[in-house]
GROMACS .gro file of N, CA and C in nm:
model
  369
    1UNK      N    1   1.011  -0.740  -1.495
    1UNK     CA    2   0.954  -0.610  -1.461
    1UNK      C    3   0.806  -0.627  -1.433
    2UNK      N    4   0.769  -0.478  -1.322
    2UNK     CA    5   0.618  -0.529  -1.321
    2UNK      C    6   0.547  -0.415  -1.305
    3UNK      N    7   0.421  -0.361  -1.367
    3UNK     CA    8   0.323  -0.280  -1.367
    3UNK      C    9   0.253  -0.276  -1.257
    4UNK      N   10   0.241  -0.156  -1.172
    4UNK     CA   11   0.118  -0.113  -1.113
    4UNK      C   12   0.029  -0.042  -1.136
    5UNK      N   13  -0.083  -0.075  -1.084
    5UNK     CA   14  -0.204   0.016  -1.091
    5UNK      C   15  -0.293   0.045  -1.023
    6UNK      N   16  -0.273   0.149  -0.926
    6UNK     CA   17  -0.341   0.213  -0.839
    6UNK      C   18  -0.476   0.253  -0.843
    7UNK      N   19  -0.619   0.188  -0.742
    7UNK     CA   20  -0.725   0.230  -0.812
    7UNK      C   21  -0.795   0.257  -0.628
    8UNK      N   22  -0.899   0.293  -0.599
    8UNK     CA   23  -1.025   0.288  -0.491
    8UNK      C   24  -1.005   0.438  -0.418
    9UNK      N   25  -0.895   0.512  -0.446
    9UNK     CA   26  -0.940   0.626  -0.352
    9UNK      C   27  -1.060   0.681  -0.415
   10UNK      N   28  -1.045   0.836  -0.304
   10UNK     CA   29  -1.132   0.882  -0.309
   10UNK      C   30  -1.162   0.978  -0.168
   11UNK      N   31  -1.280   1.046  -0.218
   11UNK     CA   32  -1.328   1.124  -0.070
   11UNK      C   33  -1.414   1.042   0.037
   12UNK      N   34  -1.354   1.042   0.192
   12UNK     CA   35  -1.460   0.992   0.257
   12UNK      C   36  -1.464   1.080   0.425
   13UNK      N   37  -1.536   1.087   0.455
   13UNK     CA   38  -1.566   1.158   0.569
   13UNK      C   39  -1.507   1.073   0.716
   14UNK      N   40  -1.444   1.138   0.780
   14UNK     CA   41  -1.384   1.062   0.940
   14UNK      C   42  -1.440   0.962   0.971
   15UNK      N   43  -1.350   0.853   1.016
   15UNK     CA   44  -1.455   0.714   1.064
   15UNK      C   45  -1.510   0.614   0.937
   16UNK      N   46  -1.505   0.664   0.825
   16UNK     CA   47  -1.521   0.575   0.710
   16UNK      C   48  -1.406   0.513   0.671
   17UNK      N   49  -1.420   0.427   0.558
   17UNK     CA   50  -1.348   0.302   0.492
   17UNK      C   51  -1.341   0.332   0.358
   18UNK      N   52  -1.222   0.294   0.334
   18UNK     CA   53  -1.241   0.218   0.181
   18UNK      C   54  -1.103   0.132   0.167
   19UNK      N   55  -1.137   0.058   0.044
   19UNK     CA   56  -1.017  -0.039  -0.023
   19UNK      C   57  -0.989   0.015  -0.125
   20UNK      N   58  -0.871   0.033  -0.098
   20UNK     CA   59  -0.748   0.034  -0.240
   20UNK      C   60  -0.701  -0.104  -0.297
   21UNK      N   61  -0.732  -0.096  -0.429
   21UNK     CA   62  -0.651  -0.195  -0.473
   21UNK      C   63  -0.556  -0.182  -0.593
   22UNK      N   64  -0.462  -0.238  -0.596
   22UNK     CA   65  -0.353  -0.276  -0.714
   22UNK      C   66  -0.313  -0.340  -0.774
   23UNK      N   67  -0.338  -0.330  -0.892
   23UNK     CA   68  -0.315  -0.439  -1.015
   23UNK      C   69  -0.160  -0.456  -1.042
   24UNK      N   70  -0.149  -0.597  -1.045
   24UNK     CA   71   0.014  -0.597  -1.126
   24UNK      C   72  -0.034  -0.640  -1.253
   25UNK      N   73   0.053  -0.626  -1.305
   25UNK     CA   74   0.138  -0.684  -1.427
   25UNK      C   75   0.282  -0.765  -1.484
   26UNK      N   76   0.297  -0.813  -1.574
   26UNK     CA   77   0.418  -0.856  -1.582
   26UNK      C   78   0.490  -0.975  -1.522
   27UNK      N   79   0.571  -0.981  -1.466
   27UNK     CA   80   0.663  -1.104  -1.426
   27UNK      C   81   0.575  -1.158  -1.320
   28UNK      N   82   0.616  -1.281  -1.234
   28UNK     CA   83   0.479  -1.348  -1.156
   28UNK      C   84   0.493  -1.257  -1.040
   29UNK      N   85   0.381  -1.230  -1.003
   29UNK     CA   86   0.353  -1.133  -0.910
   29UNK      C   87   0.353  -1.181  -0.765
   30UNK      N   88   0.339  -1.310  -0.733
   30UNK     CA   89   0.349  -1.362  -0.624
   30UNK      C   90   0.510  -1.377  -0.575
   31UNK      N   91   0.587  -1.365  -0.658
   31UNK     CA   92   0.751  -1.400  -0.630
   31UNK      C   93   0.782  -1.210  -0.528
   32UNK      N   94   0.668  -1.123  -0.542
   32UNK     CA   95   0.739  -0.983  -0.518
   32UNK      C   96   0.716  -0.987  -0.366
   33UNK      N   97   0.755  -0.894  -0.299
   33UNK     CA   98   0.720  -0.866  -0.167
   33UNK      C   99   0.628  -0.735  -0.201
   34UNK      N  100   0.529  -0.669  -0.153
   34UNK     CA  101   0.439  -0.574  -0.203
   34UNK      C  102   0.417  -0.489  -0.058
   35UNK      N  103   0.424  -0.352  -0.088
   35UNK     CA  104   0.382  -0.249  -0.020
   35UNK      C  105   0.321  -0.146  -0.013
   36UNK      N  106   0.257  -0.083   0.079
   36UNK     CA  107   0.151   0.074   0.022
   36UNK      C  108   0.297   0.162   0.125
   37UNK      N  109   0.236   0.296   0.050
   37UNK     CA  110   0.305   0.385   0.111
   37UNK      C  111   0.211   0.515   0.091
   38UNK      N  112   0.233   0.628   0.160
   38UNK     CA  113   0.192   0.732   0.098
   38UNK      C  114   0.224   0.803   0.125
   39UNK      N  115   0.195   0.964   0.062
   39UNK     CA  116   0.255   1.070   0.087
   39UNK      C  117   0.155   1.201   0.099
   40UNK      N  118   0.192   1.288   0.206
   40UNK     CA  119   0.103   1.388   0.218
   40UNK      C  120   0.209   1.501   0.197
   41UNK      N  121   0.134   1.624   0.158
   41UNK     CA  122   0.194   1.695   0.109
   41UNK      C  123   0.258   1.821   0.224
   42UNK      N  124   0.425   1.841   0.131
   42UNK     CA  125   0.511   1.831   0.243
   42UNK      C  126   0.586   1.761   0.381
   43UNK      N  127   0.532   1.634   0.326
   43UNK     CA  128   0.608   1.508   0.397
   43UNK      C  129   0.659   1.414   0.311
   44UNK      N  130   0.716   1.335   0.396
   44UNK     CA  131   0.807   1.212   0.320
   44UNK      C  132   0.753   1.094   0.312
   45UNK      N  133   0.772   1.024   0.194
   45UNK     CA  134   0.664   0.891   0.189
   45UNK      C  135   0.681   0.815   0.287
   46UNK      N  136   0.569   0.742   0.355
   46UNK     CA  137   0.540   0.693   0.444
   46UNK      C  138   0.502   0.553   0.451
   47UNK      N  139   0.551   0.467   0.507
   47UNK     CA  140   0.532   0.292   0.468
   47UNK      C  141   0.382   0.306   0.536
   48UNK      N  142   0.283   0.224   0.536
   48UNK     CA  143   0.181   0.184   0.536
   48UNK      C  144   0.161   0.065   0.589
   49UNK      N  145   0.193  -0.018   0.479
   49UNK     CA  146   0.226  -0.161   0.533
   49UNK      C  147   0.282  -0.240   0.421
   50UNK      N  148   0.316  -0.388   0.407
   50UNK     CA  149   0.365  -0.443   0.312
   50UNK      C  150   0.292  -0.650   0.364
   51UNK      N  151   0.345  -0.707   0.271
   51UNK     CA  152   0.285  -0.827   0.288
   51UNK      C  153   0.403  -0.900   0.202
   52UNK      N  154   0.435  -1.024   0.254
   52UNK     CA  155   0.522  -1.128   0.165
   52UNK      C  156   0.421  -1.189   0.062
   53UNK      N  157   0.460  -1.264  -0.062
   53UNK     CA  158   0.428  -1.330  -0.117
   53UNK      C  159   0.311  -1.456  -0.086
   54UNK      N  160   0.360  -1.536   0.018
   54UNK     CA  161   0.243  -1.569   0.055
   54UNK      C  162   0.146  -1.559   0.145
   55UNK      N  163   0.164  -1.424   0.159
   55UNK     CA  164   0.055  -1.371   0.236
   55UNK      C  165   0.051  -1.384   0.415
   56UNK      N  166   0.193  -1.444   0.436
   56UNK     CA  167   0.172  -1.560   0.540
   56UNK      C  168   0.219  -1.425   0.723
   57UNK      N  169   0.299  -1.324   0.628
   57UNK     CA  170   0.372  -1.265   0.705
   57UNK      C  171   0.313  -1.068   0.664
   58UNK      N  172   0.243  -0.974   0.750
   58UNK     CA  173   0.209  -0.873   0.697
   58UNK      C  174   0.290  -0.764   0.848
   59UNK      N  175   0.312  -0.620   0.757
   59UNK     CA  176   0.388  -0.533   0.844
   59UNK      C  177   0.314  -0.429   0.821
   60UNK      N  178   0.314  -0.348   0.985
   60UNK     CA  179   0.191  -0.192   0.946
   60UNK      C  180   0.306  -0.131   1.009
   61UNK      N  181   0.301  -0.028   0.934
   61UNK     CA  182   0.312   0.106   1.053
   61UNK      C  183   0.222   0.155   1.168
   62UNK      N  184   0.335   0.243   1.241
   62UNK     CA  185   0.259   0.225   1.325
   62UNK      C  186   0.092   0.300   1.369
   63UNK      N  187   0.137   0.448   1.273
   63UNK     CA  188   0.013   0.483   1.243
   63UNK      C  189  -0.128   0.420   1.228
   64UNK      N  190  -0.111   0.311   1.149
   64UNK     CA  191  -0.209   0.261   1.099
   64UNK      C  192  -0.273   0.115   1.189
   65UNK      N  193  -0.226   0.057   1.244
   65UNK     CA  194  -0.224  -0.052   1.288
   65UNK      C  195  -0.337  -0.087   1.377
   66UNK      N  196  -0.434  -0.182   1.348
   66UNK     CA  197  -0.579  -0.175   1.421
   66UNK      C  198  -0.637  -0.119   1.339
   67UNK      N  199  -0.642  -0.038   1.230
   67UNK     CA  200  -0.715   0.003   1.114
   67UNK      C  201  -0.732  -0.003   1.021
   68UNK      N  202  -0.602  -0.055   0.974
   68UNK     CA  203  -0.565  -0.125   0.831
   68UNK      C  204  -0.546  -0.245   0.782
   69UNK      N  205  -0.569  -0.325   0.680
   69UNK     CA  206  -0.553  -0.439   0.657
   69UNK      C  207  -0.523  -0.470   0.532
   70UNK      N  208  -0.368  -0.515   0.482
   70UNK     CA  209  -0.319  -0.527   0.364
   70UNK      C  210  -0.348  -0.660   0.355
   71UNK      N  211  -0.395  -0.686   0.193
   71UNK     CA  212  -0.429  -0.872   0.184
   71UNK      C  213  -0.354  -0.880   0.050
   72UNK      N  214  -0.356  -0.986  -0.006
   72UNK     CA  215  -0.309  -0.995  -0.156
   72UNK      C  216  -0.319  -1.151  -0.184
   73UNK      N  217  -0.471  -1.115  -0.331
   73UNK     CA  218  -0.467  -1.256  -0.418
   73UNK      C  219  -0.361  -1.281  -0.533
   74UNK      N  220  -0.287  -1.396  -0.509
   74UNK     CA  221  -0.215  -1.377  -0.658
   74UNK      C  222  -0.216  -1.445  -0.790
   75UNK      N  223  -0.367  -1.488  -0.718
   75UNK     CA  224  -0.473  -1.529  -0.877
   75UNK      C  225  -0.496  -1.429  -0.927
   76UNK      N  226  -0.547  -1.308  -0.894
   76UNK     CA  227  -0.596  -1.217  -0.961
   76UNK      C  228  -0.486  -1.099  -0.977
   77UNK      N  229  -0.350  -1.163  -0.962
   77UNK     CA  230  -0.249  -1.067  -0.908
   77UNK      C  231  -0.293  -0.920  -0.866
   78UNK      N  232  -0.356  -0.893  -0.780
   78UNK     CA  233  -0.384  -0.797  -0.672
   78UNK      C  234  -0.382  -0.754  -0.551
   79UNK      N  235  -0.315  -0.715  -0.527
   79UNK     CA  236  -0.304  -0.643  -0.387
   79UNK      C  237  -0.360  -0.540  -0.315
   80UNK      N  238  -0.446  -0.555  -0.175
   80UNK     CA  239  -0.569  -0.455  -0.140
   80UNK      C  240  -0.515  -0.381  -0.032
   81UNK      N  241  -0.565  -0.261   0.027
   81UNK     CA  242  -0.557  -0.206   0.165
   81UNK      C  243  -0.685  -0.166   0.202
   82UNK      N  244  -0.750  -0.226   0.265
   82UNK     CA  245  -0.874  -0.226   0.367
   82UNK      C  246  -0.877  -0.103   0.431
   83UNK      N  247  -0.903  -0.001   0.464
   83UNK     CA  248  -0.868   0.120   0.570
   83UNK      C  249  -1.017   0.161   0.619
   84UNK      N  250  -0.983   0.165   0.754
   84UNK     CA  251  -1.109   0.171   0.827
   84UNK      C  252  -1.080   0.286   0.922
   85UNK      N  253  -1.193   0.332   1.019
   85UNK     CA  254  -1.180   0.421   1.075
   85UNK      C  255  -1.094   0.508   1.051
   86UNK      N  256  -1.113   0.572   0.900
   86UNK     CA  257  -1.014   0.689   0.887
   86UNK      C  258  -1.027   0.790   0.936
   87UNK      N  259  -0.904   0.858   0.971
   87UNK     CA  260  -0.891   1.003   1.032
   87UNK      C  261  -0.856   1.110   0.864
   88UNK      N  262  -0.828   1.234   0.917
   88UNK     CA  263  -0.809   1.346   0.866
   88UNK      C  264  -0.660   1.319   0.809
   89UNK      N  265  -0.588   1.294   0.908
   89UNK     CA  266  -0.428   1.294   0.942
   89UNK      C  267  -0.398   1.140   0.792
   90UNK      N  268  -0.491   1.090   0.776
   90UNK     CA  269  -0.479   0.923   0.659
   90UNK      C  270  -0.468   1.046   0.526
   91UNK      N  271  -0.502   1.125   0.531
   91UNK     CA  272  -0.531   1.221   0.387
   91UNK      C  273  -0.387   1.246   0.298
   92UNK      N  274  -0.386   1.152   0.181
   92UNK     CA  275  -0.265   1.150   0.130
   92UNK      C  276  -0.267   1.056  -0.013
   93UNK      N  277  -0.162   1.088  -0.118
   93UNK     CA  278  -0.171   1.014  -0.236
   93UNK      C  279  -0.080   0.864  -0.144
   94UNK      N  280  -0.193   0.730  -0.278
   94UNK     CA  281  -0.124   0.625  -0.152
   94UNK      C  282  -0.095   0.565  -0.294
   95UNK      N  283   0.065   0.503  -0.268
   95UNK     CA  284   0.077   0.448  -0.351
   95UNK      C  285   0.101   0.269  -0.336
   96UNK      N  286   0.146   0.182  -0.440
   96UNK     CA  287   0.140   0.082  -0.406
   96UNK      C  288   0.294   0.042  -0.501
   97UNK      N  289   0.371  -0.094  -0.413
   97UNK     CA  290   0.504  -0.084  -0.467
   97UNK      C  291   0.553  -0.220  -0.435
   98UNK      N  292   0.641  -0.266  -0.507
   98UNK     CA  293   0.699  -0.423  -0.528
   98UNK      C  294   0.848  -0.379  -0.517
   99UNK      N  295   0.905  -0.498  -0.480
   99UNK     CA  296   1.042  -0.553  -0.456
   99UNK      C  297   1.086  -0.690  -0.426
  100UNK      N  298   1.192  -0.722  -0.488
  100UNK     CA  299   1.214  -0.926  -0.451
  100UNK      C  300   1.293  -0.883  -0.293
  101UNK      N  301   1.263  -1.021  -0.277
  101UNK     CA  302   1.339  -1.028  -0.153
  101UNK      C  303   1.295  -1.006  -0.025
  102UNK      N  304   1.347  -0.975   0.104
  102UNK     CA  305   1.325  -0.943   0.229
  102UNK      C  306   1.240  -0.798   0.243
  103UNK      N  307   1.072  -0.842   0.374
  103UNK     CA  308   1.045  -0.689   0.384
  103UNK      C  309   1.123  -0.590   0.400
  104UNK      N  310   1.104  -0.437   0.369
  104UNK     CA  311   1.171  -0.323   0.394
  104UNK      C  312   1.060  -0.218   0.407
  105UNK      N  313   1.098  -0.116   0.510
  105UNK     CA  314   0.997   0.014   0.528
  105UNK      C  315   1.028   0.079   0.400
  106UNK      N  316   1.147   0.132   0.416
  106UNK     CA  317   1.189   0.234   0.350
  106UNK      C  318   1.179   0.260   0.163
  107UNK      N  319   1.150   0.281   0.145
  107UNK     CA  320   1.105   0.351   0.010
  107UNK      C  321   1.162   0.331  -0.104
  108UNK      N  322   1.278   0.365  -0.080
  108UNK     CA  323   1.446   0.352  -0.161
  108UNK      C  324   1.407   0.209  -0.203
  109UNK      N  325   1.424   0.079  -0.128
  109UNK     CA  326   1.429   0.002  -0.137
  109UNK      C  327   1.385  -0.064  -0.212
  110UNK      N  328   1.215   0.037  -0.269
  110UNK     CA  329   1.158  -0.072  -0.362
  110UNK      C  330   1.172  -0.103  -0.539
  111UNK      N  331   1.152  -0.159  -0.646
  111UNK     CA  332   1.198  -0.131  -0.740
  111UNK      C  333   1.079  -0.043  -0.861
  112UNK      N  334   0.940  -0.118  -0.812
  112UNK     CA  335   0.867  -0.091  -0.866
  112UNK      C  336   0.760   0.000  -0.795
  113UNK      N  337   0.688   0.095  -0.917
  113UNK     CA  338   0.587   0.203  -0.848
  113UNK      C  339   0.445   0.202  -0.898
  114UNK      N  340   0.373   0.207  -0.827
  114UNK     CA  341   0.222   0.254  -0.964
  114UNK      C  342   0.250   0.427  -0.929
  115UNK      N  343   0.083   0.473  -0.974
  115UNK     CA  344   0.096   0.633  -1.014
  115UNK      C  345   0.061   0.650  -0.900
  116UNK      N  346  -0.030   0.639  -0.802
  116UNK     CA  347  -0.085   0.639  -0.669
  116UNK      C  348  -0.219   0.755  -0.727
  117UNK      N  349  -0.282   0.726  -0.610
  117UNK     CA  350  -0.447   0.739  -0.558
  117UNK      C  351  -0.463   0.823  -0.491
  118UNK      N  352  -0.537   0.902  -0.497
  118UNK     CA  353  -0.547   0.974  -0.373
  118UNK      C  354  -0.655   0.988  -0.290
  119UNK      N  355  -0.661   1.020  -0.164
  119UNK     CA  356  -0.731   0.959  -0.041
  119UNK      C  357  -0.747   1.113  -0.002
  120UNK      N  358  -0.894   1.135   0.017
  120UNK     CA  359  -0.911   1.257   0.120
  120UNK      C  360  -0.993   1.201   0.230
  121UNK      N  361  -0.984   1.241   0.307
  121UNK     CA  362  -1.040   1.236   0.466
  121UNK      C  363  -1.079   1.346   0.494
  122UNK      N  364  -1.218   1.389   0.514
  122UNK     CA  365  -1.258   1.541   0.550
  122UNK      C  366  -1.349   1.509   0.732
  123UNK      N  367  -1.281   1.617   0.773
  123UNK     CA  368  -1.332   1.571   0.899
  123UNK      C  369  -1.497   1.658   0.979
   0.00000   0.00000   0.00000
């Protein structure tokens, strides 16, 4: 089993940045496949992006893509999302999530959750 912990949101104005990052815990953290997702309210969680284990292979949505950048050390078992040029429309709790095995978008799929962060974008 493995712990997350969701930390870097926050408020930032259109066109700004920030990094999220997520702490694991527990079993080796490099064996997971890792993903952000998030959710705005009155929508359905939304993949973000995800990254394999060794880092070697990363997936965005398409929303995000050219703006975002998922990395992950698994010395420090942590996993980041870079987000740049944010819009209004990025404004959402983001969470961060593990699963063994093959990437997947979908949500269902994963086993593990942190509490998620939340991200405002004011335009």
């Amino acid at each position: 089993q493995v712990q997350l912990v969701e930390s870097g949101g926050g408020l930032v104005q259109a066109g700004g940045s920030l990094r999220l990052s997520c702490a694991a815990s527990g079993r080796t953290f490099s064996g997971y496949y890792m993903g952000w997702f998030r959710q705005a309210p009155g929508k359905e969680r939304e993949f973000v992006a995800g990254i394999y284990g060794s880092s070697a292979v990363t997936r965005y949505g398409e929303s995000v893509k050219g703006r975002f950048t998922i990395s992950r050390d698994n010395a420090k078992n942590t996993m980041y999302l870079q987000m740049n040029s944010l819009k209004p429309e990025d404004t959402a709790v983001y969470y961060c999530a593990a699963k063994i095995g093959l990437a997947r978008i979908n949500s269902a799929d994963y086993d593990y959750w942190g509490q998620g962060t939340q991200v405002t974008v004011s335009s």
